[in-house]
Short mmCIF file of C-alpha atoms in Angstrom, two decimals:
data_model
loop_
_atom_site.label_atom_id
_atom_site.label_comp_id
_atom_site.label_asym_id
_atom_site.label_seq_id
_atom_site.Cartn_x
_atom_site.Cartn_y
_atom_site.Cartn_z
CA MET A 1174 15.16 -11.44 -5.64
CA GLY A 1175 14.81 -10.54 -1.96
CA LYS A 1176 17.95 -10.28 0.11
CA THR A 1177 17.09 -13.18 2.42
CA LEU A 1178 16.25 -15.38 -0.55
CA SER A 1179 19.58 -14.39 -2.16
CA LEU A 1180 21.45 -15.43 0.95
CA PHE A 1181 19.44 -18.66 1.04
CA MET A 1182 20.34 -19.52 -2.56
CA PHE A 1183 23.99 -18.59 -1.95
CA GLU A 1184 24.18 -20.88 1.07
CA LEU A 1185 22.27 -23.67 -0.69
CA LYS A 1186 24.86 -23.60 -3.48
CA LEU A 1187 27.63 -23.86 -0.90
CA PHE A 1188 25.85 -26.80 0.75
CA PHE A 1189 25.91 -28.67 -2.57
CA LYS A 1190 29.63 -28.00 -2.87
CA ASN A 1191 30.27 -29.76 0.44
CA ILE A 1192 30.86 -33.41 -0.43
CA THR A 1193 30.63 -34.66 3.17
CA ASN A 1194 27.20 -33.07 3.53
CA LEU A 1195 25.96 -34.58 0.30
CA ILE A 1196 27.19 -38.06 1.17
CA PHE A 1197 25.58 -38.09 4.61
CA VAL A 1198 22.34 -36.32 3.69
CA LEU A 1199 21.57 -37.75 0.27
CA PHE A 1200 23.73 -40.75 -0.53
CA PHE A 1201 24.26 -42.62 2.75
CA PRO A 1202 20.61 -42.96 3.99
CA SER A 1203 19.38 -44.03 0.55
CA SER A 1204 22.19 -46.57 0.20
CA MET A 1205 21.41 -47.99 3.62
CA ILE A 1206 17.76 -48.46 2.72
CA LEU A 1207 18.73 -50.18 -0.52
CA LEU A 1208 21.29 -52.35 1.26
CA PHE A 1209 19.14 -53.47 4.20
CA GLY A 1210 16.06 -53.69 2.02
CA SER A 1211 17.78 -56.02 -0.42
CA VAL A 1212 19.06 -58.20 2.44
CA PHE A 1213 15.97 -58.37 4.67
CA GLY A 1214 13.17 -57.21 2.37
CA ASN A 1215 10.13 -55.55 3.92
CA GLU A 1216 8.48 -58.69 5.21
CA PRO A 1217 6.92 -58.53 8.68
CA SER A 1218 9.62 -59.40 11.18
CA GLU A 1219 9.28 -60.72 14.71
CA MET A 1220 12.14 -58.55 15.98
CA PHE A 1221 10.34 -55.36 14.88
CA GLY A 1222 7.05 -56.38 16.42
CA GLY A 1223 5.53 -57.58 13.20
CA TYR A 1224 6.63 -54.66 11.03
CA GLY A 1225 8.99 -54.78 8.07
CA THR A 1226 12.62 -53.65 8.08
CA ILE A 1227 11.91 -50.76 5.71
CA ASP A 1228 8.84 -49.68 7.69
CA VAL A 1229 10.90 -49.19 10.84
CA SER A 1230 14.07 -47.99 9.10
CA VAL A 1231 12.67 -45.03 7.21
CA PRO A 1232 11.54 -43.06 10.30
CA ALA A 1233 14.88 -43.87 11.97
CA TYR A 1234 16.85 -42.64 8.96
CA ILE A 1235 14.86 -39.41 9.01
CA CYS A 1236 16.44 -38.82 12.41
CA MET A 1237 19.85 -39.72 11.04
CA ILE A 1238 19.51 -37.11 8.29
CA ALA A 1239 18.38 -34.46 10.76
CA ALA A 1240 21.40 -35.30 12.90
CA VAL A 1241 23.84 -34.68 10.02
CA THR A 1242 22.39 -31.32 9.09
CA GLY A 1243 21.54 -30.22 12.62
CA LEU A 1244 24.51 -31.48 14.62
CA MET A 1245 27.23 -31.22 11.99
CA SER A 1246 26.50 -28.87 9.11
CA LEU A 1247 24.63 -26.16 11.04
CA PRO A 1248 27.00 -25.63 14.00
CA ILE A 1249 30.17 -26.12 11.95
CA THR A 1250 29.07 -23.58 9.34
CA LEU A 1251 28.09 -21.06 12.00
CA CYS A 1252 31.34 -21.47 13.94
CA THR A 1253 33.45 -21.27 10.78
CA TYR A 1254 31.59 -18.13 9.73
CA ARG A 1255 32.10 -16.65 13.16
CA GLN A 1256 35.81 -17.43 13.17
CA ASN A 1257 36.26 -16.09 9.63
CA LYS A 1258 34.32 -12.94 10.53
CA VAL A 1259 31.71 -13.66 7.90
CA LEU A 1260 28.95 -13.38 10.53
CA LYS A 1261 30.27 -10.01 11.58
CA ARG A 1262 30.53 -8.84 7.98
CA LEU A 1263 26.97 -9.94 7.23
CA ARG A 1264 25.79 -8.12 10.31
CA ALA A 1265 27.18 -4.91 8.82
CA THR A 1266 24.68 -5.13 5.95
CA THR A 1267 20.95 -4.49 5.70
CA LEU A 1268 20.31 -8.08 6.89
CA SER A 1269 18.86 -8.51 10.36
CA PRO A 1270 20.44 -10.98 12.80
CA LEU A 1271 17.35 -13.16 12.38
CA ASN A 1272 17.88 -13.15 8.57
CA ILE A 1273 21.46 -14.33 9.01
CA ILE A 1274 20.93 -17.14 11.52
CA GLY A 1275 17.48 -17.99 10.16
CA THR A 1276 18.92 -18.55 6.68
CA GLN A 1277 21.45 -21.07 8.00
CA PHE A 1278 18.61 -22.80 9.81
CA ALA A 1279 16.40 -22.71 6.70
CA VAL A 1280 19.07 -24.03 4.31
CA ASN A 1281 19.81 -26.99 6.56
CA PHE A 1282 16.11 -27.55 7.13
CA ALA A 1283 15.50 -27.56 3.39
CA MET A 1284 18.36 -29.99 2.80
CA THR A 1285 16.97 -32.27 5.52
CA VAL A 1286 13.60 -32.26 3.80
CA ILE A 1287 15.26 -33.02 0.44
CA GLY A 1288 17.21 -35.88 2.04
CA ILE A 1289 14.01 -37.26 3.60
CA GLY A 1290 12.16 -36.87 0.32
CA LEU A 1291 14.80 -38.82 -1.59
CA LEU A 1292 14.80 -41.54 1.06
CA ILE A 1293 11.02 -41.93 0.95
CA ILE A 1294 10.88 -41.91 -2.85
CA ILE A 1295 13.46 -44.71 -3.02
CA ALA A 1296 11.75 -46.71 -0.29
CA LEU A 1297 8.40 -46.32 -2.04
CA ALA A 1298 9.68 -47.12 -5.49
CA VAL A 1299 11.79 -50.13 -4.58
CA PHE A 1300 10.13 -51.72 -1.57
CA HIS A 1301 6.42 -50.80 -1.66
CA PHE A 1302 6.49 -49.68 1.92
CA GLN A 1303 3.59 -47.82 3.47
CA LEU A 1304 3.05 -45.07 5.93
CA MET A 1305 0.64 -46.46 8.47
CA GLY A 1306 0.10 -43.29 10.47
CA SER A 1307 -1.25 -39.92 9.37
CA VAL A 1308 0.83 -37.95 6.88
CA VAL A 1309 0.10 -34.68 8.70
CA VAL A 1310 1.07 -36.04 12.12
CA VAL A 1311 4.28 -37.59 10.78
CA ALA A 1312 5.15 -34.36 8.93
CA LEU A 1313 4.56 -32.24 12.03
CA LEU A 1314 6.52 -34.60 14.25
CA SER A 1315 9.35 -34.68 11.70
CA ALA A 1316 9.42 -30.89 11.86
CA LEU A 1317 9.59 -31.09 15.67
CA VAL A 1318 12.44 -33.60 15.47
CA ILE A 1319 14.35 -31.38 13.03
CA CYS A 1320 13.81 -28.27 15.16
CA CYS A 1321 14.85 -30.13 18.30
CA VAL A 1322 18.07 -31.50 16.76
CA PHE A 1323 18.82 -28.10 15.17
CA SER A 1324 18.40 -26.35 18.51
CA ILE A 1325 21.08 -28.65 19.93
CA GLY A 1326 23.27 -27.69 16.98
CA LEU A 1327 22.63 -24.01 17.60
CA LEU A 1328 23.59 -24.47 21.22
CA ILE A 1329 26.88 -26.12 20.17
CA ALA A 1330 27.50 -23.15 17.85
CA SER A 1331 26.75 -20.73 20.68
CA VAL A 1332 28.83 -22.36 23.39
CA PHE A 1333 31.90 -23.33 21.37
CA LYS A 1334 33.34 -20.29 19.67
CA ASN A 1335 36.15 -21.92 17.81
CA ALA A 1336 35.38 -23.84 14.58
CA LYS A 1337 37.84 -26.62 15.39
CA THR A 1338 36.40 -27.21 18.87
CA ALA A 1339 32.86 -27.08 17.53
CA THR A 1340 33.72 -29.64 14.85
CA ALA A 1341 35.27 -31.94 17.44
CA ILE A 1342 32.30 -31.58 19.78
CA ALA A 1343 29.84 -32.09 16.92
CA ASN A 1344 31.62 -35.33 16.01
CA ILE A 1345 31.70 -36.51 19.61
CA ILE A 1346 27.97 -35.95 19.93
CA TYR A 1347 26.99 -37.03 16.44
CA PHE A 1348 28.59 -40.43 16.03
CA PRO A 1349 27.55 -42.14 19.29
CA MET A 1350 24.13 -40.58 18.92
CA ILE A 1351 23.36 -41.92 15.43
CA PHE A 1352 24.65 -45.39 16.24
CA LEU A 1353 23.18 -45.84 19.73
CA SER A 1354 19.82 -44.12 19.30
CA GLY A 1355 18.50 -46.50 16.68
CA ALA A 1356 18.83 -43.91 13.93
CA THR A 1357 21.24 -46.08 11.96
CA ILE A 1358 21.14 -49.57 13.46
CA PRO A 1359 17.76 -50.70 14.83
CA ILE A 1360 17.84 -50.26 18.58
CA GLU A 1361 16.18 -53.67 18.91
CA LEU A 1362 19.52 -55.22 17.92
CA MET A 1363 21.29 -53.64 20.90
CA PRO A 1364 21.82 -55.34 24.27
CA GLU A 1365 19.20 -54.35 26.80
CA ALA A 1366 21.63 -52.28 28.87
CA VAL A 1367 22.51 -50.19 25.84
CA GLN A 1368 18.83 -49.79 25.01
CA LYS A 1369 18.20 -48.40 28.47
CA GLY A 1370 21.28 -46.19 28.45
CA ALA A 1371 20.33 -44.82 25.04
CA ASN A 1372 17.37 -43.14 26.68
CA ILE A 1373 19.58 -40.25 27.73
CA LEU A 1374 20.22 -39.47 24.04
CA PRO A 1375 17.77 -36.96 22.56
CA LEU A 1376 17.93 -38.75 19.23
CA THR A 1377 16.58 -41.97 20.82
CA HIS A 1378 13.41 -40.10 21.66
CA ALA A 1379 13.31 -38.60 18.19
CA VAL A 1380 13.52 -42.08 16.66
CA ASN A 1381 10.88 -43.36 19.09
CA VAL A 1382 8.44 -40.54 18.31
CA LEU A 1383 8.78 -40.81 14.55
CA LYS A 1384 8.71 -44.58 14.47
CA SER A 1385 5.61 -44.72 16.68
CA ALA A 1386 3.77 -42.09 14.64
CA TRP A 1387 4.85 -43.81 11.44
CA LEU A 1388 3.40 -47.14 12.64
CA ASN A 1389 0.25 -45.34 13.88
CA LYS A 1390 0.70 -46.20 17.55
CA PRO A 1391 -1.41 -44.29 20.09
CA PHE A 1392 0.07 -41.00 21.31
CA ALA A 1393 0.21 -42.31 24.90
CA GLU A 1394 2.90 -44.76 23.84
CA TYR A 1395 5.32 -42.03 22.80
CA SER A 1396 4.07 -39.00 24.73
CA VAL A 1397 7.04 -39.06 27.13
CA SER A 1398 9.50 -38.92 24.25
CA PHE A 1399 7.41 -36.20 22.60
CA PHE A 1400 7.54 -33.96 25.66
CA ILE A 1401 11.25 -34.62 26.15
CA LEU A 1402 11.88 -33.42 22.57
CA LEU A 1403 9.72 -30.38 23.11
CA ALA A 1404 11.57 -29.53 26.32
CA ILE A 1405 14.98 -29.97 24.68
CA PHE A 1406 13.89 -27.70 21.85
CA VAL A 1407 12.70 -24.95 24.18
CA VAL A 1408 15.70 -25.12 26.54
CA CYS A 1409 18.38 -25.34 23.83
CA SER A 1410 16.79 -22.54 21.80
CA LEU A 1411 16.62 -20.24 24.81
CA LEU A 1412 20.18 -21.05 25.87
CA SER A 1413 21.50 -20.42 22.35
CA VAL A 1414 19.76 -17.07 22.17
CA ILE A 1415 21.37 -16.13 25.50
CA CYS A 1416 24.86 -17.49 24.72
CA PHE A 1417 25.17 -16.63 21.05
CA LYS A 1418 28.11 -14.39 20.13
CA TRP A 1419 28.76 -12.82 16.75
CA GLU A 1420 32.51 -12.98 17.16
CA MET B 303 28.92 14.43 9.41
CA ILE B 304 30.25 12.00 11.98
CA ARG B 305 30.44 13.00 15.61
CA VAL B 306 31.90 11.02 18.46
CA GLU B 307 31.65 12.48 21.94
CA ASN B 308 33.51 11.26 24.98
CA LEU B 309 33.35 7.63 23.86
CA PHE B 310 34.30 4.83 26.23
CA VAL B 311 34.39 1.14 25.29
CA LYS B 312 35.34 -1.28 28.03
CA TYR B 313 35.90 -5.03 27.90
CA GLY B 314 35.56 -6.04 31.50
CA SER B 315 38.21 -4.03 33.30
CA LEU B 316 40.13 -3.21 30.11
CA CYS B 317 39.37 0.18 28.67
CA ALA B 318 39.89 -0.19 24.91
CA VAL B 319 38.60 3.26 24.03
CA SER B 320 38.86 5.89 26.67
CA GLY B 321 37.21 9.26 26.22
CA VAL B 322 37.49 9.77 22.48
CA SER B 323 35.85 12.79 20.87
CA LEU B 324 36.01 13.32 17.15
CA ALA B 325 34.25 15.07 14.27
CA ILE B 326 34.61 14.04 10.65
CA LYS B 327 33.14 16.16 7.86
CA ASP B 328 31.28 14.83 4.82
CA GLY B 329 33.67 13.91 2.06
CA GLU B 330 36.68 13.95 4.32
CA ALA B 331 39.25 11.17 4.37
CA PHE B 332 40.22 10.50 7.95
CA GLY B 333 43.04 8.19 8.98
CA ILE B 334 43.56 6.56 12.36
CA ILE B 335 47.03 5.37 13.24
CA GLY B 336 48.30 3.72 16.38
CA ARG B 337 50.19 0.73 17.64
CA ASN B 338 48.61 -2.72 17.93
CA GLY B 339 46.13 -2.67 20.77
CA ALA B 340 45.81 1.12 20.77
CA GLY B 341 42.03 0.81 20.29
CA LYS B 342 41.76 1.79 16.62
CA THR B 343 39.61 -1.13 15.53
CA THR B 344 37.41 -0.91 18.62
CA LEU B 345 36.84 2.78 17.94
CA ILE B 346 35.71 2.31 14.36
CA GLU B 347 33.70 -0.80 15.19
CA ALA B 348 31.76 1.25 17.72
CA MET B 349 31.18 3.81 14.96
CA GLU B 350 30.08 1.01 12.61
CA GLY B 351 27.52 -0.26 15.13
CA LEU B 352 29.36 -3.58 15.52
CA ARG B 353 30.52 -2.99 19.07
CA LYS B 354 28.64 -1.83 22.11
CA ARG B 355 29.90 1.31 23.75
CA THR B 356 30.10 1.71 27.49
CA SER B 357 29.30 5.42 27.43
CA GLY B 358 29.46 8.49 25.22
CA LYS B 359 27.67 9.49 22.03
CA ILE B 360 28.09 8.56 18.40
CA ASP B 361 26.20 10.26 15.60
CA ILE B 362 26.58 9.13 11.98
CA ASN B 363 24.64 11.61 9.81
CA GLY B 364 21.90 11.76 12.43
CA ILE B 365 21.85 8.03 13.21
CA ASP B 366 23.00 6.45 16.43
CA PRO B 367 24.74 3.25 15.23
CA SER B 368 23.66 1.37 18.35
CA ASP B 369 19.99 1.93 17.51
CA SER B 370 18.83 -1.42 16.11
CA ARG B 371 15.70 0.14 14.58
CA LYS B 372 17.89 2.30 12.33
CA LYS B 373 20.12 -0.61 11.32
CA GLU B 374 18.98 -0.84 7.69
CA GLU B 375 19.22 2.89 7.19
CA LEU B 376 22.70 2.92 8.75
CA TYR B 377 24.06 0.11 6.59
CA ARG B 378 22.69 1.68 3.43
CA MET B 379 24.73 4.75 4.24
CA ILE B 380 27.93 3.20 5.59
CA SER B 381 29.94 0.24 4.45
CA VAL B 382 32.71 -1.67 6.14
CA GLN B 383 35.73 -3.66 5.19
CA LEU B 384 36.76 -5.64 8.25
CA GLN B 385 40.24 -6.63 9.22
CA SER B 386 40.65 -10.19 7.83
CA THR B 387 37.27 -11.50 6.75
CA ASN B 388 37.68 -14.92 5.11
CA TYR B 389 34.83 -15.51 2.72
CA PRO B 390 33.92 -19.20 2.13
CA ASP B 391 36.62 -20.82 -0.02
CA LYS B 392 34.15 -22.59 -2.25
CA ALA B 393 32.01 -19.54 -2.98
CA LYS B 394 32.46 -18.06 -6.44
CA VAL B 395 33.67 -14.48 -6.67
CA GLY B 396 30.74 -13.56 -8.90
CA ASP B 397 28.22 -15.15 -6.51
CA LEU B 398 29.60 -13.16 -3.58
CA CYS B 399 29.28 -9.96 -5.60
CA LYS B 400 25.70 -10.81 -6.57
CA LEU B 401 24.90 -11.63 -2.96
CA PHE B 402 26.18 -8.34 -1.60
CA GLY B 403 24.46 -6.55 -4.46
CA ALA B 404 21.15 -8.14 -3.44
CA PHE B 405 21.37 -6.55 0.03
CA TYR B 406 20.99 -3.02 -1.36
CA ASN B 407 19.08 -0.97 -3.91
CA ASN B 408 20.87 1.28 -6.36
CA THR B 409 24.12 -0.67 -6.39
CA ILE B 410 27.19 -0.21 -8.55
CA ASP B 411 27.49 -2.73 -11.38
CA TYR B 412 29.83 -5.24 -9.78
CA ARG B 413 31.29 -6.24 -13.15
CA GLU B 414 32.57 -2.69 -13.49
CA LEU B 415 34.11 -2.87 -10.02
CA LEU B 416 35.65 -6.27 -10.72
CA LYS B 417 37.14 -4.86 -13.91
CA LYS B 418 38.52 -1.86 -12.06
CA PHE B 419 40.15 -4.12 -9.47
CA GLY B 420 41.44 -6.55 -12.11
CA LEU B 421 39.29 -9.40 -10.84
CA LEU B 422 36.87 -9.81 -13.75
CA GLU B 423 38.54 -12.98 -15.02
CA LYS B 424 37.95 -14.44 -11.54
CA PHE B 425 34.18 -14.01 -11.86
CA ASN B 426 33.49 -17.74 -12.12
CA LYS B 427 36.38 -18.81 -9.92
CA PRO B 428 36.13 -19.80 -6.25
CA VAL B 429 37.51 -17.55 -3.51
CA SER B 430 40.19 -20.20 -2.83
CA SER B 431 41.77 -19.40 -6.19
CA LEU B 432 42.51 -15.80 -5.16
CA SER B 433 45.87 -14.61 -3.86
CA GLY B 434 46.03 -12.79 -0.53
CA GLY B 435 46.05 -9.44 -2.30
CA GLN B 436 43.12 -10.39 -4.50
CA LYS B 437 41.12 -11.50 -1.46
CA GLN B 438 41.79 -8.13 0.11
CA LYS B 439 40.68 -6.37 -3.05
CA LEU B 440 37.50 -8.47 -3.09
CA SER B 441 36.79 -7.52 0.49
CA ILE B 442 37.13 -3.83 -0.36
CA LEU B 443 35.12 -4.23 -3.54
CA LEU B 444 32.25 -5.84 -1.61
CA ALA B 445 32.22 -2.80 0.65
CA LEU B 446 31.79 -0.48 -2.33
CA ILE B 447 28.93 -2.26 -4.14
CA SER B 448 26.27 -0.45 -2.11
CA ARG B 449 27.43 3.06 -3.17
CA PRO B 450 28.04 3.98 0.47
CA LYS B 451 28.34 7.59 1.61
CA ILE B 452 30.82 6.57 4.29
CA VAL B 453 33.34 3.75 3.97
CA PHE B 454 35.24 2.27 6.92
CA LEU B 455 38.41 0.47 5.91
CA ASP B 456 40.33 -1.50 8.52
CA GLU B 457 43.90 -2.49 7.63
CA LEU B 458 43.32 -1.68 4.02
CA THR B 459 46.49 -2.87 2.33
CA THR B 460 47.52 -5.83 4.47
CA GLY B 461 48.87 -8.51 2.15
CA LEU B 462 48.89 -6.31 -0.93
CA ASP B 463 51.96 -5.90 -3.10
CA ALA B 464 53.27 -2.46 -4.08
CA ASP B 465 51.41 -2.35 -7.41
CA ALA B 466 48.13 -3.30 -5.84
CA ARG B 467 48.54 -0.68 -3.12
CA HIS B 468 49.20 2.07 -5.63
CA GLU B 469 46.19 0.95 -7.63
CA LEU B 470 44.05 1.03 -4.52
CA TRP B 471 45.23 4.49 -3.51
CA LYS B 472 44.27 5.73 -6.95
CA TYR B 473 40.85 4.19 -6.62
CA LEU B 474 40.27 5.58 -3.14
CA LYS B 475 41.24 9.04 -4.32
CA GLU B 476 38.63 8.73 -7.06
CA LEU B 477 36.12 7.65 -4.44
CA LYS B 478 37.02 10.66 -2.36
CA SER B 479 36.59 13.01 -5.28
CA ASP B 480 33.10 11.54 -5.71
CA GLY B 481 32.37 12.89 -2.22
CA VAL B 482 32.56 9.63 -0.26
CA THR B 483 33.73 9.95 3.33
CA ILE B 484 36.58 7.54 4.04
CA ILE B 485 37.68 6.38 7.47
CA LEU B 486 40.85 4.40 7.34
CA VAL B 487 42.65 2.46 10.03
CA SER B 488 46.17 1.39 9.22
CA HIS B 489 49.59 0.38 10.45
CA TYR B 490 50.98 1.61 7.16
CA MET B 491 51.83 5.26 7.34
CA ASP B 492 51.97 5.69 3.58
CA ASP B 493 48.35 4.50 3.18
CA VAL B 494 47.26 7.19 5.56
CA GLU B 495 49.56 9.81 4.10
CA MET B 496 48.44 9.12 0.51
CA ILE B 497 44.73 9.13 1.16
CA CYS B 498 43.82 11.07 4.28
CA ASP B 499 43.11 14.77 4.79
CA ARG B 500 43.36 14.49 8.52
CA ILE B 501 44.94 11.94 10.79
CA GLY B 502 44.14 10.87 14.34
CA VAL B 503 46.86 9.33 16.48
CA MET B 504 45.68 6.77 19.03
CA SER B 505 47.55 5.53 22.04
CA ASN B 506 46.23 3.50 24.95
CA GLY B 507 42.62 4.02 23.92
CA GLN B 508 42.95 7.77 23.62
CA LEU B 509 43.03 9.98 20.58
CA ILE B 510 46.11 11.95 21.53
CA HIS B 511 46.40 14.12 18.41
CA VAL B 512 44.21 15.02 15.46
CA GLY B 513 45.28 17.15 12.54
CA THR B 514 46.57 17.36 9.00
CA ARG B 515 49.95 15.90 8.19
CA ASP B 516 51.54 19.35 8.64
CA GLU B 517 49.71 20.06 11.88
CA LEU B 518 50.88 16.75 13.32
CA THR B 519 54.43 17.46 12.21
CA ASN B 520 54.29 20.84 13.96
CA ALA B 521 52.80 19.28 17.06
CA SER B 522 55.63 16.76 17.18
CA GLY B 523 58.19 19.55 17.06
CA LEU B 524 60.18 17.60 14.50
CA ALA B 525 61.80 19.68 11.77
CA ARG B 526 64.25 17.66 9.69
CA ARG B 527 65.18 14.12 8.82
CA VAL B 528 68.72 13.48 7.64
CA THR B 529 70.08 10.28 6.18
CA PHE B 530 73.65 9.58 5.17
CA THR B 531 76.15 6.77 5.01
CA CYS B 532 79.27 6.71 7.09
CA SER B 533 81.60 3.83 7.88
CA ALA B 534 82.66 5.18 11.29
CA ASP B 535 80.73 4.35 14.45
CA ILE B 536 79.40 7.78 15.39
CA LEU B 537 75.95 6.90 16.71
CA THR B 538 76.63 8.08 20.25
CA LEU B 539 78.20 11.28 18.96
CA ILE B 540 75.13 12.04 16.92
CA THR B 541 72.66 11.08 19.62
CA ASP B 542 74.34 13.62 21.92
CA MET B 543 74.12 16.47 19.42
CA PRO B 544 71.68 19.23 20.37
CA GLY B 545 68.27 18.95 18.74
CA VAL B 546 68.49 15.26 17.93
CA VAL B 547 65.32 13.38 18.79
CA ARG B 548 66.09 10.03 17.30
CA ALA B 549 69.14 8.54 15.69
CA GLU B 550 69.62 5.05 14.39
CA CYS B 551 72.21 3.18 12.43
CA ILE B 552 71.71 0.06 10.37
CA GLY B 553 74.98 -1.12 8.82
CA ASP B 554 76.56 2.13 7.66
CA GLN B 555 73.22 3.83 6.98
CA TYR B 556 72.39 6.54 9.49
CA THR B 557 69.01 8.13 10.03
CA VAL B 558 68.67 11.18 12.26
CA VAL B 559 65.47 13.00 13.16
CA ALA B 560 65.89 16.41 14.72
CA CYS B 561 63.68 19.18 16.01
CA ASP B 562 66.08 21.90 14.88
CA GLU B 563 65.54 23.27 11.38
CA ASN B 564 69.21 24.10 11.03
CA PHE B 565 70.32 20.66 12.12
CA PRO B 566 71.49 19.51 8.64
CA GLU B 567 73.93 22.43 8.30
CA LYS B 568 75.16 22.02 11.88
CA CYS B 569 75.57 18.32 11.37
CA ALA B 570 77.59 18.79 8.18
CA ASP B 571 79.82 21.38 9.87
CA TYR B 572 80.31 19.10 12.84
CA PHE B 573 81.45 16.25 10.59
CA ASP B 574 83.76 18.52 8.60
CA ASN B 575 85.37 19.90 11.75
CA ARG B 576 86.14 16.40 12.97
CA ASN B 577 87.14 15.02 9.58
CA ILE B 578 84.37 12.48 9.63
CA LEU B 579 83.80 11.16 6.11
CA TYR B 580 80.22 10.74 4.98
CA LYS B 581 78.28 10.61 1.74
CA ASP B 582 74.73 10.49 0.32
CA PHE B 583 73.67 13.20 2.73
CA VAL B 584 69.93 13.66 2.16
CA VAL B 585 67.71 16.14 3.97
CA SER B 586 63.94 15.72 4.02
CA ARG B 587 60.98 16.60 6.18
CA PRO B 588 60.25 14.06 8.92
CA THR B 589 58.17 11.14 7.70
CA LEU B 590 54.74 10.48 9.16
CA GLU B 591 56.27 7.54 10.96
CA ASP B 592 58.85 9.81 12.61
CA VAL B 593 56.06 12.13 13.66
CA PHE B 594 53.92 9.26 14.88
CA LEU B 595 56.68 7.70 16.99
CA ARG B 596 57.53 11.07 18.49
CA LEU B 597 53.92 11.84 19.40
CA ILE B 598 53.35 8.39 20.87
CA ASN B 599 56.53 8.48 22.93
CA GLU B 600 55.87 11.98 24.20
CA ASN B 601 52.43 10.87 25.24
CA ASN B 602 53.83 7.90 27.10
CA GLY B 603 55.89 10.43 29.00
CA GLY B 604 59.02 8.67 27.88
CA ASP B 605 62.15 9.88 26.28
CA LEU B 606 62.25 6.49 24.60
CA ASN B 607 63.88 7.02 21.26
CA GLY B 608 61.84 5.12 18.69
#
């Protein structure tokens, strides 16, 4: 087994030993779909512009899952590893820096995909929901959303050296973001002022992009959000590369 | 062969390593001692390629450790045990060993190493179940899996009990007899004394002395260490005796370090002449710690005793 793959499997095992991660990536989104689905069903609803609750919830929950792995798991693991000198120790092996950071990225990416997969399987099996847009477009945009959220996580890990501070910051960013962006509670339920204010949150644009693509809306309707995500990804990635410290 | 030439490492305005030159032969065990903040860890981390140097040269068997293109080659040859690495609590001991094994070709069977270090029954246990000493052993074990030619050990025996330290010394001596070069940084003089052929003394970022135990003793000028018990308060008397470098008294236990070889006889005569009663009079050569303190204090230009 290659060394990078070995590190990947090692970290994947550790991910499965983290109960908080498992609850928020696997259990929570699926339970929410089951809960809201059993209450509202997937009948066309006026509030969601004629779409069903499940149809609009699944793309939003994809963003919620990416937020857990990208804003919590990724930066907290990196900061803990930095503080415990694990990063430094790994650097003194045949692994390249890209191997080390890339594996953290890849493990969280893989777990996000698994979380999304589970969510979609449950939604399909229980509620007969449909993807109205193109599978390829939705998959590519999901990848963009994950990369964008992860780049924010990497930036948190680069700027805040201490694991405790990083955890606090991750929580401060994570919780308002998942509740106000529409990732957990449909943004349509929010007062108009909140809906407008939520536009400063990157996750709002992530939800908007995925939801629009999911419902097969024309690109023009979500192009602004798309370019905002792209810009966030580029800027945060660059800044993390510049600011990142191994110890 | 390891060569360090005129090495400087600066953190902003602080000069952590200041003009160090050093050569370590293949198969040699080299110890670095110094107070906290003397620059020991910075020096070896520059040698390990983990810290950028400000100026100077480092050559590890023909490789410059700051050359990122030679990184793989470097870390196949050298191995490091860092001061206080905390591996993830939930990781299993066996999984960590497998992981580090996967980074290299031609590794040692980690089960054999685990057995040697008395950790085999922990194979399926998480890191959190290890005691401080066992964690330290694991950290050292992980550094040995790759069959390194050069091993850097930073604060080797921190947190280890006496048994574990003796065990480790034995193992490192075996390693040395296999031809592995060992570079050891420690606060503990006996670690260095037990394992190392030569010792470097660091102070304020400089390597102020390098030599064997005997060479350092000679350089310090110290000749004898005398300990005895005496119920009278004679510390000032002793401190004023000719040749005394350091004298201390804890309870009724006196320790005197002197640079005069005949000090023990003179001291005994002196006590007899004044009817001072003493017992358990033991003469030995100065300990490495005595030598170290003397060298450091001389270097600081002080006549600070201890």
